[in-house]
């Protein structure tokens, strides 16, 4: 009887490992154009989120974006998921698609640099992370919710974000980095300055 009790406890412990975990991006700004490079050639802020998997298997994540007021923007399942290969890292811009030279014209990885993507910041894994939804032509964002059942109209390039997965809370770690470029013309001379900073991502909810 004691052996059966121990077995039952082990079963309970074994099945309790698969729980939800997450990372929070408390705030991001990402309004620089695609292919802007670092340092930037055009004024604006390039926001880059880096995620590192500590798992030896492929982990499937979901992403949820919110406005500064806390309104849910989406995207809805199944268009809210992406994967991270075992022990690998990815970097993505939360607002727009910005493929780098490792992604070919066909949208697949290439060993021949695709110079058309010069200045891009997203490798293949990062490029596949869903972007923050934005209103098109002033229309509400499909599937968004202001907490009262109304869809949201929002064209901004900022917000907050939560990355979620099933597993341990140490499975994935990350940071967000900003590269802010300012340009100033004085007496016919253009001065470009890029400032950068980063911080680790705290656990989510």
Short mmCIF file of C-alpha atoms in Angstrom, two decimals:
data_model
loop_
_atom_site.label_atom_id
_atom_site.label_comp_id
_atom_site.label_asym_id
_atom_site.label_seq_id
_atom_site.Cartn_x
_atom_site.Cartn_y
_atom_site.Cartn_z
CA UNK A 1 0.00 0.00 0.00
CA UNK A 2 2.88 2.34 0.84
CA UNK A 3 4.45 1.64 -2.57
CA UNK A 4 1.22 2.56 -4.30
CA UNK A 5 1.02 5.81 -2.32
CA UNK A 6 4.57 6.75 -3.32
CA UNK A 7 3.78 5.97 -6.96
CA UNK A 8 0.65 8.15 -6.80
CA UNK A 9 2.70 11.05 -5.40
CA UNK A 10 5.27 10.66 -8.17
CA UNK A 11 2.51 10.70 -10.78
CA UNK A 12 1.09 13.88 -9.29
CA UNK A 13 4.51 15.55 -9.21
CA UNK A 14 5.29 14.42 -12.74
CA UNK A 15 2.09 15.80 -14.16
CA UNK A 16 2.39 19.12 -12.33
CA UNK A 17 5.59 20.14 -14.19
CA UNK A 18 3.76 21.22 -17.35
CA UNK A 19 2.62 24.65 -16.23
CA UNK A 20 2.36 28.00 -17.95
CA UNK A 21 5.26 30.42 -17.68
CA UNK A 22 5.92 33.81 -19.24
CA UNK A 23 8.16 36.83 -19.69
CA UNK A 24 6.88 40.39 -19.60
CA UNK A 25 7.95 43.26 -21.83
CA UNK A 26 6.66 46.14 -19.69
CA UNK A 27 7.10 48.71 -22.46
CA UNK A 28 8.54 48.91 -25.96
CA UNK A 29 8.95 51.56 -28.65
CA UNK A 30 9.81 50.50 -32.20
CA UNK A 31 9.13 53.29 -34.70
CA UNK A 32 12.25 53.35 -36.90
CA UNK A 33 11.77 52.09 -40.47
CA UNK A 34 12.85 48.64 -41.62
CA UNK A 35 16.42 48.19 -42.92
CA UNK A 36 17.51 51.24 -40.92
CA UNK A 37 20.68 49.57 -39.69
CA UNK A 38 22.57 50.21 -36.45
CA UNK A 39 23.65 52.97 -36.11
CA UNK A 40 20.49 54.15 -37.81
CA UNK A 41 20.46 56.18 -41.01
CA UNK A 42 17.00 57.63 -40.30
CA UNK A 43 15.80 59.16 -37.04
CA UNK A 44 13.71 56.86 -34.87
CA UNK A 45 13.86 54.08 -32.29
CA UNK A 46 14.69 50.49 -33.20
CA UNK A 47 13.43 48.17 -30.47
CA UNK A 48 14.85 44.64 -30.46
CA UNK A 49 13.67 41.84 -28.16
CA UNK A 50 16.08 38.92 -27.66
CA UNK A 51 14.87 35.56 -26.34
CA UNK A 52 17.18 32.68 -25.34
CA UNK A 53 15.93 29.13 -24.83
CA UNK A 54 17.57 27.03 -22.13
CA UNK A 55 15.71 23.89 -23.22
CA UNK A 56 17.10 20.98 -25.24
CA UNK A 57 13.85 20.63 -27.20
CA UNK A 58 12.00 23.06 -29.44
CA UNK A 59 9.71 25.28 -27.38
CA UNK A 60 6.51 26.78 -28.74
CA UNK A 61 5.68 30.27 -27.47
CA UNK A 62 2.72 32.59 -27.84
CA UNK A 63 2.79 36.37 -27.88
CA UNK A 64 0.13 38.86 -26.75
CA UNK A 65 0.40 42.61 -27.32
CA UNK A 66 -1.33 45.36 -25.31
CA UNK A 67 -1.71 49.13 -25.51
CA UNK A 68 -0.42 51.39 -22.74
CA UNK A 69 -3.99 51.42 -21.41
CA UNK A 70 -3.91 47.62 -21.14
CA UNK A 71 -6.19 46.94 -24.12
CA UNK A 72 -5.55 43.58 -25.78
CA UNK A 73 -4.40 43.97 -29.39
CA UNK A 74 -3.79 40.37 -30.41
CA UNK A 75 -2.87 38.52 -32.45
CA UNK A 76 -5.42 35.74 -32.00
CA UNK A 77 -4.59 32.02 -32.05
CA UNK A 78 -3.28 30.33 -34.10
CA UNK A 79 -1.50 33.39 -35.52
CA UNK A 80 0.08 34.24 -32.15
CA UNK A 81 2.68 31.45 -31.94
CA UNK A 82 6.33 30.94 -32.83
CA UNK A 83 9.08 28.46 -31.92
CA UNK A 84 12.62 28.65 -30.54
CA UNK A 85 15.04 25.90 -31.50
CA UNK A 86 16.87 23.99 -28.73
CA UNK A 87 19.38 26.16 -26.82
CA UNK A 88 19.16 28.86 -29.48
CA UNK A 89 18.37 32.56 -29.39
CA UNK A 90 16.31 34.85 -31.57
CA UNK A 91 15.91 38.61 -31.92
CA UNK A 92 12.81 40.35 -33.20
CA UNK A 93 11.37 43.81 -33.64
CA UNK A 94 7.95 43.88 -31.97
CA UNK A 95 6.24 46.28 -34.39
CA UNK A 96 7.37 45.60 -37.95
CA UNK A 97 8.88 43.00 -40.24
CA UNK A 98 12.61 43.63 -40.65
CA UNK A 99 14.32 40.57 -42.22
CA UNK A 100 18.11 40.58 -42.41
CA UNK A 101 20.45 39.36 -45.14
CA UNK A 102 20.20 35.72 -44.02
CA UNK A 103 16.64 35.57 -45.38
CA UNK A 104 16.34 35.12 -49.13
CA UNK A 105 13.81 36.64 -51.56
CA UNK A 106 11.71 33.47 -51.14
CA UNK A 107 11.41 34.09 -47.38
CA UNK A 108 13.64 31.14 -46.49
CA UNK A 109 17.10 31.06 -44.90
CA UNK A 110 19.97 31.55 -47.34
CA UNK A 111 23.75 31.16 -47.11
CA UNK A 112 24.18 33.78 -49.84
CA UNK A 113 23.68 37.25 -48.31
CA UNK A 114 20.50 38.88 -49.60
CA UNK A 115 21.73 42.45 -50.04
CA UNK A 116 18.16 43.64 -50.57
CA UNK A 117 17.72 43.19 -46.81
CA UNK A 118 20.86 45.12 -45.83
CA UNK A 119 20.22 46.92 -42.54
CA UNK A 120 17.54 44.45 -41.42
CA UNK A 121 17.63 43.19 -37.83
CA UNK A 122 15.64 39.92 -37.79
CA UNK A 123 17.09 36.49 -38.53
CA UNK A 124 14.77 33.72 -39.66
CA UNK A 125 13.52 32.65 -36.20
CA UNK A 126 12.99 36.25 -35.09
CA UNK A 127 11.32 37.21 -38.34
CA UNK A 128 8.66 34.56 -37.70
CA UNK A 129 7.61 36.10 -34.37
CA UNK A 130 4.19 37.76 -34.93
CA UNK A 131 4.24 41.58 -34.98
CA UNK A 132 2.17 43.98 -32.91
CA UNK A 133 -1.19 44.47 -34.68
CA UNK A 134 -1.98 48.01 -35.86
CA UNK A 135 -5.07 49.62 -37.34
CA UNK A 136 -5.17 49.86 -41.12
CA UNK A 137 -6.89 52.90 -42.64
CA UNK A 138 -8.43 53.73 -39.25
CA UNK A 139 -10.25 50.42 -38.93
CA UNK A 140 -10.51 48.53 -35.61
CA UNK A 141 -7.99 45.73 -35.07
CA UNK A 142 -9.77 42.38 -35.57
CA UNK A 143 -9.89 40.39 -32.33
CA UNK A 144 -8.67 43.26 -30.13
CA UNK A 145 -10.56 44.11 -26.95
CA UNK A 146 -10.76 47.27 -24.83
CA UNK A 147 -12.07 45.28 -21.87
CA UNK A 148 -15.67 46.16 -22.67
CA UNK A 149 -16.08 44.00 -25.74
CA UNK A 150 -15.12 46.70 -28.24
CA UNK A 151 -12.37 46.32 -30.83
CA UNK A 152 -9.54 48.84 -30.60
CA UNK A 153 -8.39 51.46 -33.10
CA UNK A 154 -4.65 51.99 -32.59
CA UNK A 155 -1.88 52.97 -35.02
CA UNK A 156 0.94 53.43 -32.51
CA UNK A 157 4.35 51.77 -32.56
CA UNK A 158 4.58 51.05 -28.84
CA UNK A 159 2.93 49.05 -26.09
CA UNK A 160 3.60 46.10 -23.81
CA UNK A 161 3.86 42.41 -24.51
CA UNK A 162 3.80 38.99 -22.84
CA UNK A 163 5.61 35.90 -24.14
CA UNK A 164 4.13 32.64 -22.79
CA UNK A 165 5.00 28.94 -23.03
CA UNK A 166 4.30 25.66 -21.27
CA UNK A 167 7.19 24.66 -19.03
CA UNK A 168 9.43 26.05 -16.34
CA UNK A 169 9.88 29.73 -15.61
CA UNK A 170 13.64 29.42 -16.29
CA UNK A 171 13.18 27.85 -19.73
CA UNK A 172 13.48 31.19 -21.54
CA UNK A 173 15.29 34.37 -20.63
CA UNK A 174 15.42 37.62 -22.52
CA UNK A 175 16.18 41.30 -22.84
CA UNK A 176 14.97 44.30 -24.78
CA UNK A 177 17.37 46.77 -26.36
CA UNK A 178 16.73 50.20 -27.85
CA UNK A 179 18.75 52.02 -30.49
CA UNK A 180 17.55 55.62 -30.76
CA UNK A 181 18.88 57.65 -33.67
CA UNK A 182 18.72 61.44 -33.85
CA UNK A 183 19.78 63.54 -36.83
CA UNK A 184 20.53 67.24 -36.78
CA UNK A 185 21.47 69.60 -39.64
CA UNK A 186 23.74 72.50 -38.70
CA UNK A 187 25.21 74.79 -41.35
CA UNK A 188 24.71 72.17 -44.04
CA UNK A 189 26.36 69.40 -42.02
CA UNK A 190 24.23 66.47 -40.86
CA UNK A 191 25.15 64.89 -37.56
CA UNK A 192 23.78 61.45 -36.70
CA UNK A 193 23.83 60.12 -33.15
CA UNK A 194 22.60 56.71 -32.02
CA UNK A 195 22.10 56.02 -28.31
CA UNK A 196 21.47 52.52 -27.02
CA UNK A 197 20.48 50.79 -23.80
CA UNK A 198 18.99 47.45 -22.74
CA UNK A 199 17.43 45.68 -19.76
CA UNK A 200 16.48 42.14 -18.80
CA UNK A 201 12.87 41.05 -19.09
CA UNK A 202 11.03 40.35 -15.82
CA UNK A 203 8.78 37.31 -15.30
CA UNK A 204 5.26 37.73 -16.64
CA UNK A 205 1.90 36.88 -15.16
#
